[in-house]
Short mmCIF file of C-alpha atoms in Angstrom, two decimals:
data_model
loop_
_atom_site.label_atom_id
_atom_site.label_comp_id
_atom_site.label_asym_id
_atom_site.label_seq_id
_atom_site.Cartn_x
_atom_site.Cartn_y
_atom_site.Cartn_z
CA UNK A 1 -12.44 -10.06 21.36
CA UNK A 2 -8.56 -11.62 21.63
CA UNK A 3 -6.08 -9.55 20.12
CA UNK A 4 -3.86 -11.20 17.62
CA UNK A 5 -0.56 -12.33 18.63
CA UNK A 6 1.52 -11.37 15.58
CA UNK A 7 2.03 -8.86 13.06
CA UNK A 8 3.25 -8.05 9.92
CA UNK A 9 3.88 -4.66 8.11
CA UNK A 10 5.05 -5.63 4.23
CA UNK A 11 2.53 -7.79 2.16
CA UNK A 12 4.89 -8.85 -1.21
CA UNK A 13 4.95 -11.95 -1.77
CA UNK A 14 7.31 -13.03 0.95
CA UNK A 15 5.22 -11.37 3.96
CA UNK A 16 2.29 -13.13 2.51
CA UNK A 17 3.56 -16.67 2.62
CA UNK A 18 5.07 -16.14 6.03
CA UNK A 19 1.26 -14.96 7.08
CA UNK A 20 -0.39 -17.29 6.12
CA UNK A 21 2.27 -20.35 7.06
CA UNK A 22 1.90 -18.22 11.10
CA UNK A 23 -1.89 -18.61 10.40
CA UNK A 24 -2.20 -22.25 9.37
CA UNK A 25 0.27 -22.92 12.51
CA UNK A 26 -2.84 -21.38 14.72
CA UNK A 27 -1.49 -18.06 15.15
CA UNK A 28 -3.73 -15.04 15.22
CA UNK A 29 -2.05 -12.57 12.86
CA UNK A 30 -2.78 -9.23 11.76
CA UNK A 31 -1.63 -7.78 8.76
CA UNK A 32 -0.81 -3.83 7.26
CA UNK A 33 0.18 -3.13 3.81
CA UNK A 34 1.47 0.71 2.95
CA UNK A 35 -0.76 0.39 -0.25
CA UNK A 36 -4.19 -0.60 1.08
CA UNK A 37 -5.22 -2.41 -2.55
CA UNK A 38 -2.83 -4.90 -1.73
CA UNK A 39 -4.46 -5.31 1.64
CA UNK A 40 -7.82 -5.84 -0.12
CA UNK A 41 -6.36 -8.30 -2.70
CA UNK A 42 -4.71 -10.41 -0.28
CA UNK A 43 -7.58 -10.61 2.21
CA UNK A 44 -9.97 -11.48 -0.56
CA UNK A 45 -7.53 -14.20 -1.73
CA UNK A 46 -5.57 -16.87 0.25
CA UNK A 47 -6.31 -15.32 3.35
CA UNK A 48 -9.97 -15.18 3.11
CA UNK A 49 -11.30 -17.24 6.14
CA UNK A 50 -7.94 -17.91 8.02
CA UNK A 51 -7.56 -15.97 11.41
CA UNK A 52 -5.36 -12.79 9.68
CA UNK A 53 -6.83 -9.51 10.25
CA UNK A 54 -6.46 -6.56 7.75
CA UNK A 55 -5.22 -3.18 9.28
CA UNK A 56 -5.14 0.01 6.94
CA UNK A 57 -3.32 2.37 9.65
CA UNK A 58 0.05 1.64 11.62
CA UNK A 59 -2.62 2.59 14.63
CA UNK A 60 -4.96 0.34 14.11
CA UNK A 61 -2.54 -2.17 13.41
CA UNK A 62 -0.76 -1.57 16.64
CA UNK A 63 -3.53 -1.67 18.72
CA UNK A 64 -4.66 -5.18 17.07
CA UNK A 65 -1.73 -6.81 18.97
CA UNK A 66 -1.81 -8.23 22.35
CA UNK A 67 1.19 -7.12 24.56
CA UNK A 68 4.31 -7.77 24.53
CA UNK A 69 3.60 -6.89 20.76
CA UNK A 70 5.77 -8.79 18.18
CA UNK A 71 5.97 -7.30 14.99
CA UNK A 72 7.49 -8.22 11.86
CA UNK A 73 9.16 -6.06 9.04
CA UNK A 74 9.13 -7.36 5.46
CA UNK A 75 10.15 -4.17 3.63
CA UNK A 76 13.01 -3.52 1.36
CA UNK A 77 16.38 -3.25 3.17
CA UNK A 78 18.01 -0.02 4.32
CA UNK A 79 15.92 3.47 4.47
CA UNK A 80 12.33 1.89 4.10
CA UNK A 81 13.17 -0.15 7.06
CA UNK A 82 14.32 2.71 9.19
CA UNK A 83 10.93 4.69 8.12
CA UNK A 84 8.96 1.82 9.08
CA UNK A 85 10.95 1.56 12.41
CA UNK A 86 10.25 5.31 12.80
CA UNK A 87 6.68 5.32 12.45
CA UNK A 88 6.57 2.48 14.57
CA UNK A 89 8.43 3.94 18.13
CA UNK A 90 5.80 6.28 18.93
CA UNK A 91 2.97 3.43 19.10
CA UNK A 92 4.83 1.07 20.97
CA UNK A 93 5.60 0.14 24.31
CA UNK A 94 8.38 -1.22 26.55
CA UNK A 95 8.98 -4.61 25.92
CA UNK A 96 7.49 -4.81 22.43
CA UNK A 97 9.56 -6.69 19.62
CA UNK A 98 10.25 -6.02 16.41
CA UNK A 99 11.68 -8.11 13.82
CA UNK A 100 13.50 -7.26 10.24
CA UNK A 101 13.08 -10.27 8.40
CA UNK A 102 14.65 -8.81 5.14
CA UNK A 103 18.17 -8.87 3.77
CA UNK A 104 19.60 -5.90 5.77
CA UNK A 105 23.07 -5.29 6.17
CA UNK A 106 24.36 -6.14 9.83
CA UNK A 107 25.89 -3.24 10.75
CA UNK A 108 22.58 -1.49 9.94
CA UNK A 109 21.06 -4.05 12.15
CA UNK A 110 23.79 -3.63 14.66
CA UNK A 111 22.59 -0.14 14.89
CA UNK A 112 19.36 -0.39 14.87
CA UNK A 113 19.22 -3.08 18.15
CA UNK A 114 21.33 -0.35 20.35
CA UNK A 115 18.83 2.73 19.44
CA UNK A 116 15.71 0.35 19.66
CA UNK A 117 17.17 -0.99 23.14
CA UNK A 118 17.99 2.23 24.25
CA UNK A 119 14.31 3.07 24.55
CA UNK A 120 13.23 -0.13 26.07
CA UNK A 121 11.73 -1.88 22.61
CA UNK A 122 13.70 -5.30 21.71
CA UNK A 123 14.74 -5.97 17.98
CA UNK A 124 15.51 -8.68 15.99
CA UNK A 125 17.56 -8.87 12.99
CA UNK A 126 16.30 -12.41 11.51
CA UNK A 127 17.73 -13.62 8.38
CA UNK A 128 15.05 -16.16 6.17
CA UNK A 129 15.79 -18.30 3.94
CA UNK A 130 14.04 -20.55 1.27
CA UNK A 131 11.88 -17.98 -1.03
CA UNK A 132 8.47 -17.94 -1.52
CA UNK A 133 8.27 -21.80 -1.15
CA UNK A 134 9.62 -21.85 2.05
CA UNK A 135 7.87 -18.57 3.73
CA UNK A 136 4.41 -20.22 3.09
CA UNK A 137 5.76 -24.00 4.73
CA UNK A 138 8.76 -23.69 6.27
CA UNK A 139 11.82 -21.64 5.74
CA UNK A 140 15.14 -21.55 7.92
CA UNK A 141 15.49 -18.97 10.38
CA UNK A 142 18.34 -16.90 11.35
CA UNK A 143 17.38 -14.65 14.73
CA UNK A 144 19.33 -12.70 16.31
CA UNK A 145 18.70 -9.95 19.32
CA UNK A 146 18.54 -10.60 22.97
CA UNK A 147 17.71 -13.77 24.17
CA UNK A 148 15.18 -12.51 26.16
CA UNK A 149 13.09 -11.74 22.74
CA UNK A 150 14.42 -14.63 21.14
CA UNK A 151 12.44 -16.53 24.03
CA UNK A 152 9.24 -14.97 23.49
CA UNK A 153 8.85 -15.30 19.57
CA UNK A 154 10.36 -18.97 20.15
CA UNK A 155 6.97 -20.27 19.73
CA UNK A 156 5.90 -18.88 16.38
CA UNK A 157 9.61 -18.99 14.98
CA UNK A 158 9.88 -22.54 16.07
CA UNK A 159 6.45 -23.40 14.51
CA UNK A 160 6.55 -21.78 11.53
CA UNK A 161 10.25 -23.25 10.63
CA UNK A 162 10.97 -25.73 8.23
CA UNK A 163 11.77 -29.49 9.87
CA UNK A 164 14.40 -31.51 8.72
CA UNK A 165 13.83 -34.37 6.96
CA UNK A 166 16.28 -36.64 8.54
CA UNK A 167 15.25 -36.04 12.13
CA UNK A 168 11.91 -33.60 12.35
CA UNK A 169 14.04 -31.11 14.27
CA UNK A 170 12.86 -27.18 13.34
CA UNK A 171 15.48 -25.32 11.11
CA UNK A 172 15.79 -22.34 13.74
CA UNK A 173 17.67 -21.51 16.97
CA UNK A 174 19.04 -17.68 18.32
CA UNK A 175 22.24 -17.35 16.49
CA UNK A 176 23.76 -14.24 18.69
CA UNK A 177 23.19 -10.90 19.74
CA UNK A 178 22.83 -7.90 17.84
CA UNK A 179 23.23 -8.29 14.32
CA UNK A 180 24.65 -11.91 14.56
CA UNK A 181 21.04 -13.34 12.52
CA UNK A 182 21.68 -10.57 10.03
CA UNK A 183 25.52 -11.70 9.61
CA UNK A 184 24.77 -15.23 8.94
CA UNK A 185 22.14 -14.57 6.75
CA UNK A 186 24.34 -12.82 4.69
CA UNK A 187 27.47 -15.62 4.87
CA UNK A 188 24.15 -17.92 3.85
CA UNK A 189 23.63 -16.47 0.56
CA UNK A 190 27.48 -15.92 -0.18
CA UNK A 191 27.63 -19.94 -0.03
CA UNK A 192 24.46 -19.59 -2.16
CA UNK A 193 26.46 -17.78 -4.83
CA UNK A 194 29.52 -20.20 -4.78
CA UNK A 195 27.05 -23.01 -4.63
CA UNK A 196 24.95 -21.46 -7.90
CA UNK A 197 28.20 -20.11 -9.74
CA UNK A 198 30.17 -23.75 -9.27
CA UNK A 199 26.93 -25.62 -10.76
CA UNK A 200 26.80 -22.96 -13.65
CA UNK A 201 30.41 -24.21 -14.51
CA UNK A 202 30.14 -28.00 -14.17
CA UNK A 203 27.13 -27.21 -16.53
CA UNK A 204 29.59 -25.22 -18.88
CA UNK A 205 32.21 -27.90 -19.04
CA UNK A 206 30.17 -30.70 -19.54
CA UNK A 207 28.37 -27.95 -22.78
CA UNK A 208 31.93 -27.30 -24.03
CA UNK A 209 32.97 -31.18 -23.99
CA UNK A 210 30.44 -33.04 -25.08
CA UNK A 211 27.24 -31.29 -25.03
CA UNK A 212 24.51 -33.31 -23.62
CA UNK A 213 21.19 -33.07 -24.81
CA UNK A 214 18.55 -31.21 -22.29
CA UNK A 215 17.35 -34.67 -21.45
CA UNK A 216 20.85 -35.73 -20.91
CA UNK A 217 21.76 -32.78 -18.79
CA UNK A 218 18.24 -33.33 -16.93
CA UNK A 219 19.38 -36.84 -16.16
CA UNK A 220 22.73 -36.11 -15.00
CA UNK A 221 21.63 -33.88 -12.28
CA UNK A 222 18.70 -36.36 -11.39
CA UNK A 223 21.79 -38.71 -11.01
CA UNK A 224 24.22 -36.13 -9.26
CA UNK A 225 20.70 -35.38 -6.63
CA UNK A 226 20.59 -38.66 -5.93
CA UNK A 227 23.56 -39.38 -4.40
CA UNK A 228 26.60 -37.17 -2.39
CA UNK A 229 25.23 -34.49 -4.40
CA UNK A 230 21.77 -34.13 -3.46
CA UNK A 231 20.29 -30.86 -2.21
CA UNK A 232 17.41 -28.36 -3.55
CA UNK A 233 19.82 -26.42 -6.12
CA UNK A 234 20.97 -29.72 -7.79
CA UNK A 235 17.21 -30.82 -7.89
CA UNK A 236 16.16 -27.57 -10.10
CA UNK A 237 19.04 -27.44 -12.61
CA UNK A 238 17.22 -30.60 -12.79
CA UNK A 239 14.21 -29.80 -13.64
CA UNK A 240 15.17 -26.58 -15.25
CA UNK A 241 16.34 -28.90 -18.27
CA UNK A 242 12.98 -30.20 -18.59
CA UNK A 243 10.77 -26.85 -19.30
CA UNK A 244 10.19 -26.25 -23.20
CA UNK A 245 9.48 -22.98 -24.21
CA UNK A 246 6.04 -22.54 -25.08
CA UNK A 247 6.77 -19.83 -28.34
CA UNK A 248 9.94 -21.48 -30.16
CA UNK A 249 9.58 -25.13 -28.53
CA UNK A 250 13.54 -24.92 -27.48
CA UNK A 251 14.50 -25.62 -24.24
CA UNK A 252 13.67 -22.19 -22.12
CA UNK A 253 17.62 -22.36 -20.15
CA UNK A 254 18.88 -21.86 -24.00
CA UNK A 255 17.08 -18.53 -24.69
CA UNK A 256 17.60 -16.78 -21.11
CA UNK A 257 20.31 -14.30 -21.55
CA UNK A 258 23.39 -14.61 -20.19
CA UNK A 259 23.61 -11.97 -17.39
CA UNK A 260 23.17 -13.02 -13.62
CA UNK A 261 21.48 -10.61 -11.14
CA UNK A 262 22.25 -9.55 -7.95
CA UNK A 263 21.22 -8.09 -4.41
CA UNK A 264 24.16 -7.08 -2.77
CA UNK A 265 24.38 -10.02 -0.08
CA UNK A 266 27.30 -12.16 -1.74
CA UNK A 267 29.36 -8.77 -2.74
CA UNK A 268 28.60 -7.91 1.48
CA UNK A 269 29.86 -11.35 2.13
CA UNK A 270 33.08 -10.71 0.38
CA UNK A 271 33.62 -7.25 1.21
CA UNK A 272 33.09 -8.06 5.08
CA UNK A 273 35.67 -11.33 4.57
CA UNK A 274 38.13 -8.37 3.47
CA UNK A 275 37.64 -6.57 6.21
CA UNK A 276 38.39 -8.88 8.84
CA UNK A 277 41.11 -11.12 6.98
CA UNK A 278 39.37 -14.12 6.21
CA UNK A 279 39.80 -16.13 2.55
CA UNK A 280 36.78 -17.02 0.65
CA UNK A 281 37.41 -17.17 -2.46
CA UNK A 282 35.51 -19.20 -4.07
CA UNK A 283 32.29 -17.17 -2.94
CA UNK A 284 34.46 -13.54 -3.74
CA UNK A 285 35.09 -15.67 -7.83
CA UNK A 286 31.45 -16.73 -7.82
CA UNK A 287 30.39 -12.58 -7.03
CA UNK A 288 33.25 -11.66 -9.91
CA UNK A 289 31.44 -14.20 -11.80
CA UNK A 290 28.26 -12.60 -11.81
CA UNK A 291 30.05 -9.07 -12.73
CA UNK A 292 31.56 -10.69 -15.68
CA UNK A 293 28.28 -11.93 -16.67
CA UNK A 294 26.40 -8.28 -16.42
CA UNK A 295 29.30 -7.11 -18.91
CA UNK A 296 26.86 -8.80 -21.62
CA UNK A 297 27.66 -6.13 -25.12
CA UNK A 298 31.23 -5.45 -24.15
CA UNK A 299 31.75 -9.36 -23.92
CA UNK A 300 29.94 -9.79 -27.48
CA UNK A 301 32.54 -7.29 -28.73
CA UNK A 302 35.60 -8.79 -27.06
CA UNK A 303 34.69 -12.66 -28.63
CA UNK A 304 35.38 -10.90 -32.07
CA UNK A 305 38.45 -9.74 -31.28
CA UNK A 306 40.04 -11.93 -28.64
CA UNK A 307 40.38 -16.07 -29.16
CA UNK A 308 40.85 -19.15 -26.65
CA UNK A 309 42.58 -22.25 -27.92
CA UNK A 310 40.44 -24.67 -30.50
CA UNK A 311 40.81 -28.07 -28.52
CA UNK A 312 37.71 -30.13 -28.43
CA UNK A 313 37.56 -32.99 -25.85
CA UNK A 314 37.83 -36.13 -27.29
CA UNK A 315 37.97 -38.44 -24.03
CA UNK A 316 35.68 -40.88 -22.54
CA UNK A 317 32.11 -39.07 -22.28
CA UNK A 318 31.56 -41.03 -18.51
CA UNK A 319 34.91 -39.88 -17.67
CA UNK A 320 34.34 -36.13 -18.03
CA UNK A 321 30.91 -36.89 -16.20
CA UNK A 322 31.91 -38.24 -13.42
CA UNK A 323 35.20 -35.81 -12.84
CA UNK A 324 33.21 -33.15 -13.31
CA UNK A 325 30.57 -34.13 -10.69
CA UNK A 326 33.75 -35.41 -8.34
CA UNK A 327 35.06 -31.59 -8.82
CA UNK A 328 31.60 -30.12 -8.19
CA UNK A 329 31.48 -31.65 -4.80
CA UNK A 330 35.46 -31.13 -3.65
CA UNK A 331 34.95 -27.50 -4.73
CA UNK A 332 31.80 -27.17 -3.00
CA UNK A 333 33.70 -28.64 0.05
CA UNK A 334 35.95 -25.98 0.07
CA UNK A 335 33.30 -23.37 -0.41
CA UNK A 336 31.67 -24.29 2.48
CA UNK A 337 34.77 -24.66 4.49
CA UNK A 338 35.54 -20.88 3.82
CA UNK A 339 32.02 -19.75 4.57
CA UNK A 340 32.07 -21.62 7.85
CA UNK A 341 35.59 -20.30 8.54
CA UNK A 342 34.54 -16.97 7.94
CA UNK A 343 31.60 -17.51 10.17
CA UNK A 344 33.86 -18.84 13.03
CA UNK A 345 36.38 -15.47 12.38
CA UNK A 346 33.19 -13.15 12.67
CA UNK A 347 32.50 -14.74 16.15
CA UNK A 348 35.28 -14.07 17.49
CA UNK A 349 35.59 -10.48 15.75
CA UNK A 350 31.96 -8.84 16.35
CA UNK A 351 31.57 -11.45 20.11
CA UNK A 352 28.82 -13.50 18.75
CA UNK A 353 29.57 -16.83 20.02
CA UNK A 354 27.80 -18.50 17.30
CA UNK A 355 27.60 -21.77 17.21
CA UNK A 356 28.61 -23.48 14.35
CA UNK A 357 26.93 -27.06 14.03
CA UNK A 358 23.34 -25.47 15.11
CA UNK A 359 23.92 -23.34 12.24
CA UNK A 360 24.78 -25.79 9.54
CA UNK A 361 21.53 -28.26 11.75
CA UNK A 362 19.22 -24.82 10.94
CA UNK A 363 20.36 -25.23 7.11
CA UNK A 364 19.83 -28.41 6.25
CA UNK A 365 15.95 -27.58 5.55
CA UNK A 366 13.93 -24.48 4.03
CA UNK A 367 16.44 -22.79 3.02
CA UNK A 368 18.48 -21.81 -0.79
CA UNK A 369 21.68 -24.67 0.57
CA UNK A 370 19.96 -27.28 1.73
CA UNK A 371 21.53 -30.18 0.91
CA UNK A 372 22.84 -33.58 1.98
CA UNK A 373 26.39 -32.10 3.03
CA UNK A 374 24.85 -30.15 5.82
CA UNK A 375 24.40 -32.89 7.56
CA UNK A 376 28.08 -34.19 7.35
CA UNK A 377 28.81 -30.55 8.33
CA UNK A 378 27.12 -30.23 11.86
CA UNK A 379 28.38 -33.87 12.64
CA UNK A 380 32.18 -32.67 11.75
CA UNK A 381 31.76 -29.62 14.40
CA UNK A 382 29.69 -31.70 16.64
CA UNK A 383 32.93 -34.62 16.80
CA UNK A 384 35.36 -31.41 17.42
CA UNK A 385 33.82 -28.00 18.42
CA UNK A 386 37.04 -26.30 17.75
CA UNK A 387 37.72 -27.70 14.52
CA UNK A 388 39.74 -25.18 12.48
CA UNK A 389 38.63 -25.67 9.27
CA UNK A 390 36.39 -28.31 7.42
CA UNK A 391 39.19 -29.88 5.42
CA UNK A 392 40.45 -30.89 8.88
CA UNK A 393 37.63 -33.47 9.32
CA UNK A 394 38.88 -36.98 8.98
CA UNK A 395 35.53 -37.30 6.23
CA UNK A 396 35.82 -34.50 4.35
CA UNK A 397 39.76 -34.66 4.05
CA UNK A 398 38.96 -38.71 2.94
CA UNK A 399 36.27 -36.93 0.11
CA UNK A 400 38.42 -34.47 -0.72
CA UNK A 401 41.54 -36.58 -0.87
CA UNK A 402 39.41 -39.24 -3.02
CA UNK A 403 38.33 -36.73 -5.72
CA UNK A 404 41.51 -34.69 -6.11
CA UNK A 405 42.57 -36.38 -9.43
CA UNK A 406 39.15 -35.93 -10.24
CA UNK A 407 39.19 -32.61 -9.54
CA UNK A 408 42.40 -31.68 -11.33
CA UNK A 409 41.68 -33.22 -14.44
CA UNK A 410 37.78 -31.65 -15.11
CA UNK A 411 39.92 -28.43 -14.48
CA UNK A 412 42.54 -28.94 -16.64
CA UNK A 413 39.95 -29.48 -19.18
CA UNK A 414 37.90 -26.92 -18.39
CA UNK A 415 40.82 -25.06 -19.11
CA UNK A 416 42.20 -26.39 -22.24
CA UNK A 417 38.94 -26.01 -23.79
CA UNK A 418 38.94 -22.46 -22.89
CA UNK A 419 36.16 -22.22 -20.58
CA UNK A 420 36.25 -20.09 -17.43
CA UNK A 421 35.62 -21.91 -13.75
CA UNK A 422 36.38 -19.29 -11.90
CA UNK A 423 34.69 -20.89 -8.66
CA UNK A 424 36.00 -24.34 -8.96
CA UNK A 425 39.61 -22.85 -9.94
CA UNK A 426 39.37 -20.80 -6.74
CA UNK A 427 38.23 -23.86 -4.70
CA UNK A 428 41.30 -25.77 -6.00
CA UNK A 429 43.75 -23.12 -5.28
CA UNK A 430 42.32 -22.61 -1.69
CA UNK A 431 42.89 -26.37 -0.82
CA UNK A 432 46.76 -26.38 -2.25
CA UNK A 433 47.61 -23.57 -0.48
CA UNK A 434 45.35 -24.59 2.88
CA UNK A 435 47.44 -27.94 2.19
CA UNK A 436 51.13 -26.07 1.80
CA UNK A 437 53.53 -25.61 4.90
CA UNK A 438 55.13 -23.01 2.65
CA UNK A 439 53.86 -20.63 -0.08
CA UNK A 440 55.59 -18.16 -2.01
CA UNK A 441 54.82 -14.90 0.12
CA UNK A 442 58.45 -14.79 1.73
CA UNK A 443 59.25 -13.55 -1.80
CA UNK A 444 56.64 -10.97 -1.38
CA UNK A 445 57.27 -10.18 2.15
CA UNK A 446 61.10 -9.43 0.76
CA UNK A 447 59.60 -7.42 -2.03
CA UNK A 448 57.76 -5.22 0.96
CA UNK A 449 60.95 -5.27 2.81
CA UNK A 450 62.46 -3.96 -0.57
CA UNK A 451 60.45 -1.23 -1.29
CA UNK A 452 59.03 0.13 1.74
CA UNK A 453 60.81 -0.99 4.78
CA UNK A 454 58.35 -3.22 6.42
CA UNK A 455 60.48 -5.75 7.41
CA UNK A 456 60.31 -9.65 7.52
CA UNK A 457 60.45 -12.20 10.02
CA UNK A 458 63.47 -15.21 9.28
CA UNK A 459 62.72 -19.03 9.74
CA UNK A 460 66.06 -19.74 11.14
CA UNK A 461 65.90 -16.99 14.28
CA UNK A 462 63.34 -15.06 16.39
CA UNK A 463 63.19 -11.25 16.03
CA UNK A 464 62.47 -8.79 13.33
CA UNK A 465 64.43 -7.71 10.65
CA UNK A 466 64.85 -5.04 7.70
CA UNK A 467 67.66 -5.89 5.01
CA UNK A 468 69.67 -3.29 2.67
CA UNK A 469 67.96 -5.88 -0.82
CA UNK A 470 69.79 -3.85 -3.25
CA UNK A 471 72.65 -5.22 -3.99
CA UNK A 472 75.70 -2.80 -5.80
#
């Protein structure tokens, strides 16, 4: 009998959908689980009669596999991915692959590629995107190894991807080597965060100044989806609006308490911008954001004690609409422009030569971001490959440069109203000073020179210099 010609260790719900989208793509795919009962439920559910065979020992499993073996991890990041990698090395041969599709850190991936190469097995970090939806028919796919493995899973990653919608094309290609799928994975969902945190505001100043109805708020973000706007996180705060809740009949998004979760990928994201000097922050506000919002009793307390200003908005109710969908799109302009500037520091930093309009083509289906502006995006680095930033593009300078009053004026009222947009402020503040030939750090600079000696550099001669500041 034909061995399979995939595997998958990890049945939760993701590992399931990505099974059985491999098997309805005509792939022969076998399947272990470390708790056989979920083996038993899955095969006796949506896999029942599709070409997936059950396993119930990592041997057995192994030896299911035609050679070279690819093998794909869908455990929980860090140590249960090492154990799995562990028990896996003694039953495998040269030239087998494995794959971590989870969220794993890339230097953990990094690793992990130079002590799995080391011993002749390949390894791919792959980042993948789009949640259960898109594991079972089509998510986008970050991989990133050698390209001699990225060749040989090519087939199944390539047929298993989402498509675009605009052109068919699949929403993978190999990003880089080593932990380069891992890294953009992780830039992916920072975006994600600025993307979710700036909606969460435009939702909140809209509340605060004239406080649609559910309906109303459903059909502004129907409108918003249908234009510049339009991707998959506009089109559920859509919906979201809609569902009723089935005890109290009030709209569900009312009762859901105010505290966002978190898995570490955005606070990654931020930490790793820090680390090699790149500014993103509207993704490092949207991360505070969700901090702030975890703070839930000591927040409570603090609205007893502490009070904002008592304006009320009393403009034109279209007005405050549309600048606050005009400053929802500039803002999320800028937040991609950092993540893709961050991207394009990384390459250069960790020698991953990633290429930046394949990565915004592989996001523009299946995945959390998708969205209209993708597509803008990979033409912008397509017309210039060395583009330095986004708001350098002759479009996206004309759209940002069209919405700036906009812009300013749906923050100023955010802020007279006294409601924080962290995001959207941090967006604002990145274009002005991305815009200014001259900000105010030669007074800090002076200040450094002050205190500590560091010195300065003068706009009027070459050289450096250190100045006696204190004057007697």
């Amino acid at each position: 009998m034909s061995k399979n010609q995939f595997g998958l260790i990890g049945l939760a719900v993701m590992g399931q959908n990505l099974v059985l989208n491999a098997a309805d793509h005509g792939f022969r795919v076998s399947v272990f689980n470390r708790t056989a009962e979920k083996t038993d439920e899955f095969m006796a559910g949506e896999a029942r009669g599709k070409s997936i065979t059950a396993t119930y020992t990592k041997e057995e499993f192994v030896d299911s596999l035609e050679r070279p073996r690819t093998v794909q991890i869908m455990v929980k990041a860090g140590g249960p991915v090492d154990d799995v990698i562990n028990q896996l090395k003694p039953l495998l041969d040269a030239g087998d692959i494995i794959i971590d599709g989870g969220n794993s850190f890339f230097p953990d991936t990094e690793r992990r590629a130079r002590e799995l190469e080391s011993i002749n097995l390949r390894f791919i970090g792959m980042g993948v995107s789009g949640g259960e939806e898109g594991a079972r028919y089509g998510p986008s796919l970050m991989p990133g190894g050698t390209k001699e493995a990225y060749t040989i899973i090519e087939p199944l990653v390539t047929a298993i991807a989402a498509k675009a919608p605009s052109d068919g094309a699949p929403c993978v290609t190999f990003i880089g080597p080593g932990g380069a799928g891992h890294y953009v994975k992780m830039v992916h969902n920072g975006i994600e965060y600025g993307d979710m945190q700036l909606i969460s505001e435009s939702y909140a100043v809209l509340k605060a100044a004239i406080d649609p109805s559910p309906k109303e708020f459903h059909q502004i973000f129907s409108d918003w989806n249908a234009g510049e706007l339009s991707s998959f996180l506009i089109e559920i705060t859509a919906d979201i609006f809609c569902k009723m809740d089935d005890k109290t009949g009030k709209p569900l998004v009312d009762l859901v308490l105010d505290k966002a979760g978190q898995k570490g990928t955005g606070k990654w994201t931020s930490q790793n911008a820090l680390d090699i000097g790149a500014a993103i922050p509207t993704i490092t506000a949207a991360v505070d954001g969700r901090i702030l919002s975890s703070m839930k009793e000591e927040r409570v307390t603090a609205s007893k004690i502490l009070f904002g200003p008592k304006n009320t908005y009393s403009g034109d109710r279209q007005k405050i609409i549309d600048a606050v969908r005009a400053a929802l799109y500039a803002s999320k302009i800028c937040s991609y422009a950092q993540g893709m500037a961050l991207l394009k520091k990384a390459s250069s930093e960790y020698g991953y030569g990633l290429n930046l309009p394949e990565i915004a083509r592989i996001w523009r289906a299946g995945c959390i971001i998708r969205a209209r502006l993708l597509d803008d995006i990979m033409h912008a680095y397509r017309r210039n490959p060395t583009l330095p930033n986004l708001l350098m593009d002759d479009e996206f300078k004309q759209a940002i440069q069209s919405r700036q009053d906009a812009w300013r004026f749906a923050v100023k009222t955010a802020i007279e109203l006294g409601i924080p947009v962290p995001a959207m402020s941090a967006s604002l503040a990145y274009f002005d000073a991305y815009r200014s030939e001259r900000l105010p750090a030669n007074l800090i600079q002076a200040q450094r020179d002050y205190f500590g000696a560091h010195t300065f550099e003068r706009i009027d001669q070459p050289g450096v210099f250190h100045a006696n500041w204190k004057v007697k």
